[in-house]
C-alpha positions as MATLAB code, in Angstrom:
seq = 'MLRLTPLRRAAPTPLNRAAVYLRQSSTASPVADTKPYYVTTPIFYVNAAPHIGHLHSMVYADLFKKWHAWADPARPTFLTTGTDEHGMKVQHAANAAGVPTRPFVDAAAAKFQALASHADIAADRFIRTTDADHLRASQELWRKLQDNGYIYKGEHSGWYCVSDETFYPETQVERDPESGQMLAKETGKVVEWTSEENYFFALSKIQPQLLRFLQENEKFILPRSRYTQIVREVTEGLEDLSISRPKSRCNWGIPVPGDNSQVMYVWLDALTNYLTSAGFPDTPMEQSFWPANVHVIGKDIIRFHGIYWPAFLLAAQLPPPQQLVVHCHWTMLGSKMSKSLGNVVDPIEILDRYGIDSVKFFLANDSYLNHDSDYENERIVERHNNFLLNKYGNLVTRLCGPKFDLPRAVKSIDRMADLPETPLAREADGLVKTVSANMENALTAPALSAVQDLVANANNFLATHEPWKLRKDPAAQDAIFRVAAEAARVASLVLVPFIPGIANRVLDRLAVAPEMRGIEHARYGADLTYGVGANRKGDHPVQALLLEDGTKSRGWTREEAAAAKES';
ca = [
     -21.728  -13.501   16.306;
     -25.349  -13.361   15.167;
     -27.660  -13.113   18.175;
     -30.115  -15.986   18.357;
     -33.795  -15.470   19.029;
     -36.121  -18.169   20.370;
     -38.048  -19.625   17.480;
     -41.521  -18.128   17.081;
     -43.055  -19.950   14.149;
     -45.074  -17.735   11.869;
     -46.674  -18.902    8.667;
     -44.883  -17.411    5.672;
     -46.760  -14.451    4.297;
     -47.570  -14.912    0.612;
     -46.347  -12.043   -1.506;
     -49.154   -9.897   -2.850;
     -48.628  -10.090   -6.594;
     -50.561   -6.877   -7.150;
     -48.023   -5.009   -5.042;
     -45.155   -5.929   -7.323;
     -46.710   -5.810  -10.756;
     -45.157   -3.158  -12.907;
     -47.523   -0.224  -12.761;
     -49.233    0.647  -16.018;
     -48.103    3.916  -17.571;
     -50.569    6.772  -17.841;
     -51.188    5.753  -21.457;
     -52.823    2.495  -20.374;
     -56.026    1.563  -22.121;
     -59.139    0.380  -20.242;
     -58.317   -3.203  -21.292;
     -54.682   -2.967  -20.166;
     -55.165   -5.355  -17.236;
     -57.063   -8.021  -19.175;
     -55.408   -8.153  -22.583;
     -52.070   -9.948  -23.036;
     -48.932   -8.035  -22.159;
     -47.668   -7.227  -25.667;
     -44.008   -6.327  -26.215;
     -42.142   -5.943  -29.504;
     -38.676   -5.587  -30.912;
     -38.214   -3.387  -33.946;
     -38.354   -5.398  -37.120;
     -34.892   -5.628  -38.598;
     -33.892   -4.477  -42.051;
     -32.634   -7.334  -44.201;
     -30.056   -5.482  -46.283;
     -27.295   -6.682  -43.921;
     -26.536   -9.572  -41.560;
     -27.610   -9.613  -37.886;
     -25.284   -7.819  -35.458;
     -24.991   -7.266  -31.704;
     -27.507   -4.389  -31.792;
     -30.199   -6.699  -33.140;
     -29.477   -9.200  -30.375;
     -29.573   -6.372  -27.818;
     -33.109   -5.364  -28.859;
     -34.232   -8.993  -28.817;
     -32.773   -9.610  -25.357;
     -34.389   -6.469  -23.909;
     -37.840   -7.310  -25.265;
     -37.496  -10.957  -24.258;
     -36.515   -9.890  -20.745;
     -39.566   -7.643  -20.401;
     -41.798  -10.495  -21.550;
     -40.230  -13.013  -19.182;
     -40.288  -10.583  -16.263;
     -44.006   -9.945  -16.726;
     -44.739  -13.648  -17.230;
     -42.974  -14.347  -13.935;
     -44.530  -11.385  -12.106;
     -48.067  -12.102  -13.321;
     -48.390  -15.696  -14.581;
     -52.164  -15.411  -14.874;
     -51.819  -12.796  -17.606;
     -50.744  -13.998  -21.077;
     -47.719  -12.395  -22.698;
     -47.010  -11.883  -26.390;
     -43.662  -11.037  -27.967;
     -42.972  -10.316  -31.608;
     -39.824   -9.821  -33.612;
     -39.261  -10.008  -37.340;
     -37.896   -8.491  -40.508;
     -38.514   -5.367  -42.579;
     -38.165   -6.576  -46.162;
     -39.337   -3.811  -48.512;
     -37.794   -0.646  -49.892;
     -35.012    0.651  -52.070;
     -32.145   -0.463  -49.839;
     -33.310   -4.066  -50.036;
     -33.865   -3.794  -53.769;
     -30.341   -2.381  -54.212;
     -28.792   -5.004  -51.912;
     -30.447   -7.840  -53.847;
     -29.285   -6.372  -57.154;
     -25.745   -5.983  -55.805;
     -25.790   -9.627  -54.706;
     -27.072  -10.732  -58.102;
     -30.068  -12.455  -56.499;
     -33.798  -11.952  -57.208;
     -35.348   -9.892  -54.439;
     -37.694  -12.524  -52.995;
     -35.042  -15.243  -52.531;
     -32.737  -12.547  -51.141;
     -35.185  -11.525  -48.405;
     -36.092  -15.149  -47.658;
     -32.443  -15.964  -46.991;
     -31.935  -12.809  -44.929;
     -35.064  -13.380  -42.818;
     -33.873  -16.911  -42.058;
     -30.704  -15.468  -40.481;
     -32.718  -13.304  -38.088;
     -35.014  -16.217  -37.256;
     -31.942  -18.312  -36.517;
     -30.597  -15.603  -34.198;
     -33.867  -15.423  -32.249;
     -33.921  -19.207  -31.895;
     -30.231  -19.396  -30.997;
     -30.667  -16.794  -28.252;
     -33.727  -18.540  -26.792;
     -35.907  -15.499  -27.481;
     -39.480  -16.412  -26.522;
     -41.047  -14.838  -29.615;
     -44.674  -15.761  -30.223;
     -44.509  -14.536  -33.789;
     -41.727  -13.819  -36.234;
     -43.389  -11.345  -38.565;
     -42.178  -10.542  -42.056;
     -43.437   -7.527  -43.977;
     -43.834   -9.833  -46.973;
     -46.470  -11.851  -45.056;
     -49.917  -11.829  -46.658;
     -51.733  -10.612  -43.532;
     -49.271   -7.738  -43.232;
     -50.070   -6.564  -46.760;
     -53.764   -6.478  -45.822;
     -53.058   -4.625  -42.570;
     -50.855   -2.017  -44.258;
     -53.387   -1.316  -46.974;
     -56.215   -1.107  -44.428;
     -54.288    1.433  -42.351;
     -53.714    3.452  -45.543;
     -57.447    3.416  -46.282;
     -58.260    4.600  -42.757;
     -55.822    7.492  -43.089;
     -57.226    8.331  -46.508;
     -60.867    8.101  -45.364;
     -60.078   10.393  -42.414;
     -58.638   13.055  -44.708;
     -54.942   12.678  -43.883;
     -53.603   11.569  -47.286;
     -53.272   13.710  -50.408;
     -51.206   13.604  -53.618;
     -48.646   16.194  -54.594;
     -45.198   17.028  -55.910;
     -42.461   16.456  -53.416;
     -39.014   18.004  -53.424;
     -36.629   17.626  -50.557;
     -33.537   16.107  -49.043;
     -33.894   12.364  -49.493;
     -31.645    9.798  -47.837;
     -31.503    6.487  -49.704;
     -29.852    4.799  -46.730;
     -32.508    5.961  -44.230;
     -35.313    5.819  -46.824;
     -36.754    9.101  -45.654;
     -37.023   12.758  -46.625;
     -35.524   15.172  -44.106;
     -36.687   18.776  -43.587;
     -34.212   21.607  -44.107;
     -33.715   21.914  -40.346;
     -32.572   18.288  -40.114;
     -29.722   18.415  -42.667;
     -26.286   20.035  -42.707;
     -23.295   20.281  -45.020;
     -20.230   18.188  -44.252;
     -17.313   20.675  -44.192;
     -14.862   18.036  -45.439;
     -16.776   16.376  -48.286;
     -19.211   19.170  -49.096;
     -22.053   16.631  -49.111;
     -25.335   17.253  -47.354;
     -25.925   14.915  -44.413;
     -28.853   14.015  -42.172;
     -28.056   15.427  -38.724;
     -29.682   12.495  -36.929;
     -27.908    9.637  -38.716;
     -24.968   11.255  -40.514;
     -26.063    9.645  -43.811;
     -25.807   11.383  -47.198;
     -28.956   13.113  -48.499;
     -29.705   14.254  -52.056;
     -32.175   16.804  -53.395;
     -35.000   14.848  -55.036;
     -38.271   15.776  -56.771;
     -41.089   13.325  -57.524;
     -44.860   12.821  -57.346;
     -45.875   11.204  -54.058;
     -48.746   10.736  -51.690;
     -48.414   12.750  -48.493;
     -49.507   12.252  -44.921;
     -50.788   15.501  -43.363;
     -48.430   15.406  -40.388;
     -48.887   19.132  -39.810;
     -52.646   18.591  -39.461;
     -52.266   15.996  -36.705;
     -49.465   17.929  -34.957;
     -51.651   19.610  -32.275;
     -53.268   16.295  -31.331;
     -49.885   14.543  -31.308;
     -48.367   17.227  -29.081;
     -51.312   17.006  -26.694;
     -50.927   13.228  -26.536;
     -47.228   13.554  -25.715;
     -47.823   16.205  -23.061;
     -50.507   14.091  -21.398;
     -48.333   10.963  -21.401;
     -44.932   11.869  -20.027;
     -43.903    8.222  -19.657;
     -44.654    7.463  -23.296;
     -40.920    7.439  -24.047;
     -38.119    6.171  -21.809;
     -35.631    7.551  -20.988;
     -36.855   11.051  -20.186;
     -34.175   12.665  -22.358;
     -35.613   10.969  -25.468;
     -39.119   12.076  -24.540;
     -37.883   15.659  -24.217;
     -36.166   15.377  -27.604;
     -39.370   14.283  -29.354;
     -41.585   16.861  -27.620;
     -39.151   19.587  -28.663;
     -39.192   18.466  -32.296;
     -42.994   18.275  -32.414;
     -43.291   21.687  -30.739;
     -40.973   23.257  -33.324;
     -43.314   22.182  -36.120;
     -43.757   19.229  -38.429;
     -43.787   19.127  -42.216;
     -46.130   16.836  -44.109;
     -44.564   13.470  -44.807;
     -44.113   11.757  -48.161;
     -45.573    8.258  -47.724;
     -45.200    6.683  -51.156;
     -42.569    6.141  -53.828;
     -43.016    5.870  -57.598;
     -42.993    2.244  -58.661;
     -40.666    3.261  -61.476;
     -37.996    3.999  -58.844;
     -38.850    1.359  -56.248;
     -40.933   -1.631  -57.295;
     -40.259   -3.727  -54.178;
     -42.990   -2.660  -51.795;
     -46.676   -2.828  -50.898;
     -48.859   -1.270  -53.614;
     -50.801    1.845  -52.666;
     -54.519    0.966  -52.588;
     -56.149    2.273  -55.768;
     -52.910    3.437  -57.426;
     -50.664    0.729  -58.791;
     -48.089    3.299  -59.927;
     -46.978    3.888  -56.323;
     -45.722    1.728  -53.470;
     -45.984    2.566  -49.783;
     -43.225    4.399  -47.987;
     -41.270    1.664  -46.270;
     -41.679    3.111  -42.764;
     -45.480    3.258  -42.993;
     -45.387   -0.356  -44.117;
     -42.829   -1.389  -41.471;
     -44.479    0.294  -38.491;
     -47.770   -1.388  -39.307;
     -46.185   -4.734  -38.379;
     -47.084   -4.076  -34.740;
     -50.767   -3.853  -35.671;
     -50.553   -6.895  -37.937;
     -49.209   -9.074  -35.126;
     -51.969   -7.809  -32.820;
     -54.636   -9.073  -35.232;
     -55.431   -5.905  -37.194;
     -57.649   -5.571  -39.180;
     -59.322   -8.990  -38.870;
     -59.705   -8.998  -35.069;
     -61.940   -6.344  -33.449;
     -59.748   -3.847  -31.604;
     -61.307   -4.589  -28.211;
     -60.445   -8.297  -28.657;
     -56.931   -7.778  -30.026;
     -53.565   -7.401  -28.287;
     -53.489   -3.723  -29.201;
     -52.266   -1.329  -27.909;
     -48.758   -2.686  -27.406;
     -47.430   -2.271  -23.883;
     -43.834   -1.687  -24.959;
     -41.986   -1.144  -28.226;
     -38.269   -1.756  -27.662;
     -36.258    0.288  -30.184;
     -32.784    1.679  -30.764;
     -32.080    5.393  -30.518;
     -31.551    5.672  -34.292;
     -35.246    5.053  -35.042;
     -36.842    7.138  -32.302;
     -38.278    9.724  -34.683;
     -40.157    7.104  -36.700;
     -41.612    5.543  -33.541;
     -41.947    8.684  -31.432;
     -43.466   10.990  -34.073;
     -44.638    9.196  -37.209;
     -46.084    6.084  -35.564;
     -48.325    7.767  -32.963;
     -49.283   10.341  -35.602;
     -50.426    7.616  -38.019;
     -52.384    5.883  -35.266;
     -54.064    9.027  -33.956;
     -55.038   10.003  -37.501;
     -56.495    6.516  -38.035;
     -58.373    6.846  -34.720;
     -56.405    3.968  -33.215;
     -54.726    4.083  -29.786;
     -50.939    4.594  -29.743;
     -48.697    2.098  -27.949;
     -48.333    2.592  -24.222;
     -44.581    3.063  -24.152;
     -41.373    3.215  -26.168;
     -38.185    1.980  -24.502;
     -35.255    3.495  -26.376;
     -31.877    1.882  -25.841;
     -28.503    3.178  -26.938;
     -25.922    1.483  -29.131;
     -22.856   -0.665  -28.644;
     -19.447    0.663  -29.608;
     -16.050   -1.006  -29.672;
     -13.145    0.913  -28.147;
     -15.379    3.971  -28.314;
     -15.986    3.695  -32.078;
     -19.188    2.794  -33.871;
     -19.233   -0.781  -35.107;
     -19.035   -1.040  -38.895;
     -17.880   -3.485  -41.542;
     -15.358   -0.963  -42.858;
     -13.647   -0.832  -39.451;
     -13.746   -4.611  -39.111;
     -15.240   -4.440  -35.624;
     -18.703   -5.923  -36.196;
     -19.627   -8.636  -33.679;
     -21.350  -11.783  -34.919;
     -24.052  -12.430  -32.276;
     -24.402  -16.145  -32.989;
     -20.658  -16.603  -32.634;
     -20.584  -14.984  -29.188;
     -23.651  -16.947  -28.051;
     -21.898  -20.159  -29.050;
     -18.620  -19.157  -27.434;
     -19.857  -17.761  -24.115;
     -23.340  -19.186  -23.630;
     -26.798  -17.658  -23.862;
     -27.197  -16.631  -20.222;
     -23.718  -15.141  -19.905;
     -24.240  -12.980  -22.996;
     -27.730  -11.948  -21.857;
     -26.407  -11.055  -18.419;
     -23.706   -8.886  -19.979;
     -26.121   -7.119  -22.356;
     -28.613   -6.366  -19.569;
     -25.951   -5.461  -17.001;
     -23.666   -3.279  -19.121;
     -26.153   -1.379  -21.306;
     -27.890    1.896  -20.574;
     -30.661    4.052  -21.969;
     -28.832    7.377  -21.794;
     -25.439    6.569  -23.279;
     -23.707    4.048  -25.519;
     -21.834    1.094  -24.042;
     -18.515   -0.371  -25.111;
     -18.429   -4.012  -26.155;
     -15.565   -6.349  -25.282;
     -15.476  -10.139  -25.207;
     -13.392   -9.870  -22.044;
     -16.233   -8.105  -20.261;
     -18.589  -11.014  -20.893;
     -16.042  -13.365  -19.339;
     -15.329  -10.963  -16.479;
     -18.999  -10.479  -15.568;
     -19.581  -14.226  -15.711;
     -16.560  -15.305  -13.672;
     -16.658  -12.431  -11.211;
     -20.338  -12.589  -10.324;
     -22.087  -15.641  -11.752;
     -19.268  -18.062  -10.940;
     -17.304  -16.676   -7.990;
     -19.911  -14.750   -6.031;
     -23.282  -16.264   -6.940;
     -22.306  -19.855   -7.725;
     -19.808  -20.019   -4.895;
     -22.399  -18.770   -2.387;
     -24.603  -21.705   -3.298;
     -21.802  -24.281   -3.106;
     -20.948  -22.970    0.373;
     -24.536  -23.411    1.488;
     -24.719  -26.862   -0.079;
     -21.429  -28.177    1.317;
     -21.477  -31.808    2.528;
     -20.614  -30.874    6.121;
     -23.711  -28.713    6.624;
     -27.446  -29.382    6.908;
     -29.312  -26.926    4.686;
     -32.825  -28.399    5.123;
     -32.421  -28.225    8.908;
     -31.450  -24.557    8.638;
     -34.345  -23.851    6.272;
     -36.867  -25.377    8.655;
     -35.578  -23.081   11.396;
     -36.456  -19.922    9.449;
     -38.384  -17.493   11.601;
     -39.669  -14.601    9.544;
     -40.807  -12.582   12.566;
     -37.458  -12.901   14.317;
     -35.073  -12.622   11.380;
     -36.597   -9.614    9.593;
     -36.344   -7.156   12.515;
     -32.853   -8.361   13.454;
     -30.984   -8.984   10.239;
     -30.428   -6.378    7.497;
     -29.668   -9.180    5.025;
     -33.060  -10.796    5.684;
     -34.812   -7.460    5.151;
     -32.815   -6.872    1.960;
     -33.857  -10.274    0.601;
     -37.468   -9.598    1.563;
     -37.475   -6.314   -0.368;
     -35.591   -7.444   -3.467;
     -38.652   -7.911   -5.685;
     -39.883   -4.416   -4.859;
     -36.478   -2.910   -5.693;
     -36.081   -4.803   -8.958;
     -39.694   -4.107   -9.983;
     -39.188   -0.367   -9.535;
     -36.173   -0.493  -11.834;
     -37.848   -2.706  -14.415;
     -40.814   -0.335  -14.513;
     -38.388    2.251  -15.864;
     -36.543   -0.253  -18.095;
     -33.408    0.080  -15.968;
     -31.961   -3.391  -16.307;
     -28.476   -2.525  -15.017;
     -29.717   -1.116  -11.666;
     -32.144   -4.043  -11.394;
     -29.274   -6.507  -11.702;
     -27.135   -4.378   -9.408;
     -29.684   -4.906   -6.620;
     -29.421   -8.680   -7.076;
     -25.627   -8.540   -7.116;
     -25.623   -6.447   -3.940;
     -27.777   -9.023   -2.161;
     -25.467  -11.868   -3.206;
     -22.371   -9.903   -2.159;
     -23.931   -9.122    1.205;
     -24.832  -12.780    1.708;
     -21.209  -13.769    1.073;
     -20.024  -11.077    3.492;
     -22.566  -12.278    6.049;
     -21.120  -15.791    5.921;
     -17.543  -14.503    6.020;
     -18.330  -12.352    9.071;
     -20.184  -14.998   11.093;
     -18.136  -18.048    9.954;
     -20.786  -20.752   10.435;
     -18.268  -23.469    9.463;
     -16.672  -22.884   12.878;
     -19.940  -23.627   14.695;
     -20.343  -27.346   14.028;
     -20.752  -28.005   17.766;
     -23.577  -25.448   17.967;
     -26.151  -26.482   15.328;
     -28.705  -23.878   16.403;
     -26.206  -21.048   16.016;
     -25.022  -22.456   12.691;
     -28.594  -22.748   11.426;
     -29.358  -19.154   12.434;
     -26.611  -17.955   10.100;
     -27.228  -20.395    7.266;
     -30.952  -19.769    7.123;
     -30.498  -16.050    6.392;
     -27.801  -16.576    3.748;
     -29.774  -19.399    2.141;
     -32.860  -17.217    1.840;
     -30.793  -14.472    0.205;
     -29.469  -16.995   -2.337;
     -32.921  -18.447   -2.987;
     -34.661  -15.087   -3.437;
     -31.848  -13.776   -5.658;
     -32.151  -16.890   -7.823;
     -35.902  -16.508   -8.201;
     -35.544  -12.898   -9.311;
     -32.799  -13.891  -11.774;
     -34.993  -16.459  -13.549;
     -36.375  -13.958  -16.120;
     -32.867  -12.573  -16.733;
     -30.791  -15.771  -16.986;
     -33.250  -18.675  -16.819;
     -30.726  -21.425  -17.532;
     -28.234  -20.537  -14.806;
     -30.849  -19.379  -12.278;
     -32.842  -22.588  -12.587;
     -29.686  -24.697  -12.270;
     -28.903  -22.852   -9.042;
     -32.452  -23.421   -7.801;
     -32.061  -27.099   -8.676;
     -28.816  -27.154   -6.683;
     -30.675  -25.644   -3.714;
     -33.387  -28.297   -4.236;
     -36.115  -25.677   -4.660;
     -39.198  -27.392   -6.075;
     -40.329  -26.217   -9.548;
     -43.722  -25.183   -8.172;
     -42.012  -22.930   -5.594;
     -40.300  -20.610   -8.091;
     -42.968  -17.956   -8.623;
     -42.934  -14.335   -7.558;
     -45.082  -15.176   -4.528;
     -42.165  -17.243   -3.227;
     -39.577  -14.479   -3.680;
     -39.874  -13.277   -0.115;
     -38.063  -14.152    3.067;
     -39.558  -17.260    4.658;
     -41.964  -18.011    1.803;
     -40.552  -21.520    1.235;
     -39.638  -23.857    4.088;
     -39.373  -26.992    1.934;
     -36.128  -26.658   -0.018;
     -32.649  -27.994    0.627;
     -33.471  -31.696    0.918;
     -30.564  -33.626   -0.595;
     -28.684  -30.440   -1.482;
     -25.704  -30.985    0.823;
     -23.192  -32.911   -1.241;
     -19.688  -32.397   -2.513;
     -18.997  -30.607   -5.791;
     -21.702  -30.121   -8.427;
     -21.016  -26.402   -8.913;
     -24.032  -24.964  -10.779;
     -21.952  -22.430  -12.766;
     -18.939  -23.283  -14.887;
     -16.000  -20.954  -15.560;
     -15.664  -19.093  -18.848;
     -12.285  -18.786  -20.503;
     -10.791  -15.975  -22.533;
      -9.433  -16.678  -25.992;
      -5.991  -17.281  -24.475;
      -7.440  -20.031  -22.274;
      -7.326  -18.060  -18.999;
     -10.039  -16.793  -16.665;
     -10.436  -13.061  -16.258;
     -10.294  -13.440  -12.489;
      -9.696  -16.328  -10.087;
     -10.925  -16.793   -6.560;
      -9.455  -14.658   -3.839;
      -7.690  -16.406   -0.953;
     -10.714  -15.818    1.243;
     -13.071  -17.313   -1.345;
     -10.827  -20.331   -1.841;
     -10.541  -20.894    1.917;
     -14.299  -20.643    2.370;
     -14.885  -23.069   -0.501;
     -12.419  -25.510    1.043;
     -14.174  -25.268    4.422;
     -17.541  -26.017    2.815;
];
C-alpha cells in the first residue's frame, strides 16, 4: 500500500521552457533563436505516384515542426514540402503517358498535395519547382556561383544515370556480374557512358572549405554513421560536377542564365527550393527563414544534400542548413517496395483505413535512422490496439470511472510529498526532459518508448495498489489516483505533437482545459484544475482498429478486463 504523507501544499513549479528547448546544433546561425524554426521535407519527384516513403518524410518533418511549436510557442515555425517537376525522367514519363509535360506535372503535384492534406501535414508552403519565384531563385543562385568563379563550360564524359539524373565518378560505379551492365553503387541503377557539352560546378575547388565545414559541425548530419559516410567521401576527393544539360536532350527545365541552349541540372534546381521557400532572393538574408534548421531526407539522397547542397551554398557565400536528418526506408517482408513486386503501399489508402494518428504513431514508433524497417498493416493495428487502446486509453477510462472522484484526487496533489516518495511521479516529472533529449537527435522511437514506459508503469501502479478496493478510505484512494492521473496527463501532453487527434481526445476525457496543454504544464503538479465532470461511464477516447479479417490483433488480458469492470 502506498504510504500517505500529510498534505503540504506547494504551488506548482512552472516548467522552465528554456530548459527543455531542443538545443541548437553547433551550426546555428546568430539569428537561430529569433528566426522561425524552419523544417523541410525533400521535394518529391513527380514521375511516379506517392508511396509510403513520401508519407514517412512528411510525417517526420511535420512532427519536428509540431514538437517545436509545442515546446516553444512564442517562436514561429515554418514547414515546406512540395514537388520536383523538371528533368529527363519527368519528360520521359510524360511522353510515355502521352500527356504534355505541364499537364502531367500539374496532375502529379496535385496527388502529393492531396497526400499532405490527407495526412494533416501542417505545411506552410507546398512548393513546386515550376513556380515562378523558384525559377528566379534558381537563376539567381546560378549567377552567384558564376560570379564567384565556380562555374565553367567544358566537355563532359562520364557514367550517367538517367534514373538518378546524375553523373557518377569511376569510383562510384561497378559492373553487374549477371547482366554485364554498369551500375551506380549507391542506388543500383544502370549508368551509361555519355559525352556532351555542359557547364560545370568546381566542386574540387570548394572541397577544402566543405571538408572544414563538415569537420567543424559534427552534428550536421544525423545519424552519425551518415555523417561519417559523407566526410569519408569528401576526404577521398571530389570531381567537378556537371550542372547543366543540353536543351536538345532535355528541354523540360530551368534555362541557364545567358545560355538558352542549356537547362539547369535538375538537382541544382531542386535543392534551391529550400532557399525559394525561405524568401531568396527577394528577402534580405538576415530577414529570411534561412538557414533551415532541419532538412528531413531519405538515405538515397544523402549525397546530394550532404555534399552538393552545402558546397553550392558555401560557394555562393550563403550559410548551409543547420542539420540533415536522414531516415532509412521501408521494406515489405525484407524486400524493397516496388511496382514490379506488387508490394507498394498506397499511403492515402492506409490513412483512410487505419486513421491519421494510428499511422503516424506507427511510422514514428517503428522507424529508425540506422536501418530499414519492415512495413505490415498488422503492425499498425497491433501498435494501436496494444498501446493506444489497451494501455493508454484504458488507463484513462480507469481514472475516469463513475465510481471514483478524479477532481478530488487532483486537488490533493502534493508535489513536494509525491516526488520524493513515488518513482512514477518522478518519471512523469522528467518525461519532457527525456523525450526532448531523444527528439534533439531525431530519435522518435526512443522518444515514444519513454511515453509508453510511463503509461505502462502507471497501469502497473494502479494494479499494484488497487485503489478500487479503497472506497472506504478516500484519502488513501486519492493518494494513488493522483499519481496515476498525473502520469496519464503528462503523457498525453507530450503525445500532442505526435498524435494530436488521439492525445487531445484523451485530454478532453480527463477534462484538461485547452489553455493547460502547453509544455509548461507537462510536469507533475503543474495543473490542479482538471478532472471536473470526467468521472462517467463509458466514453472511451480510443476506438479499436480491426484487421482485414475483422479481428483485433490483441484483446484485453484478464487483468485489464477485470480492472476495466471495476472502474
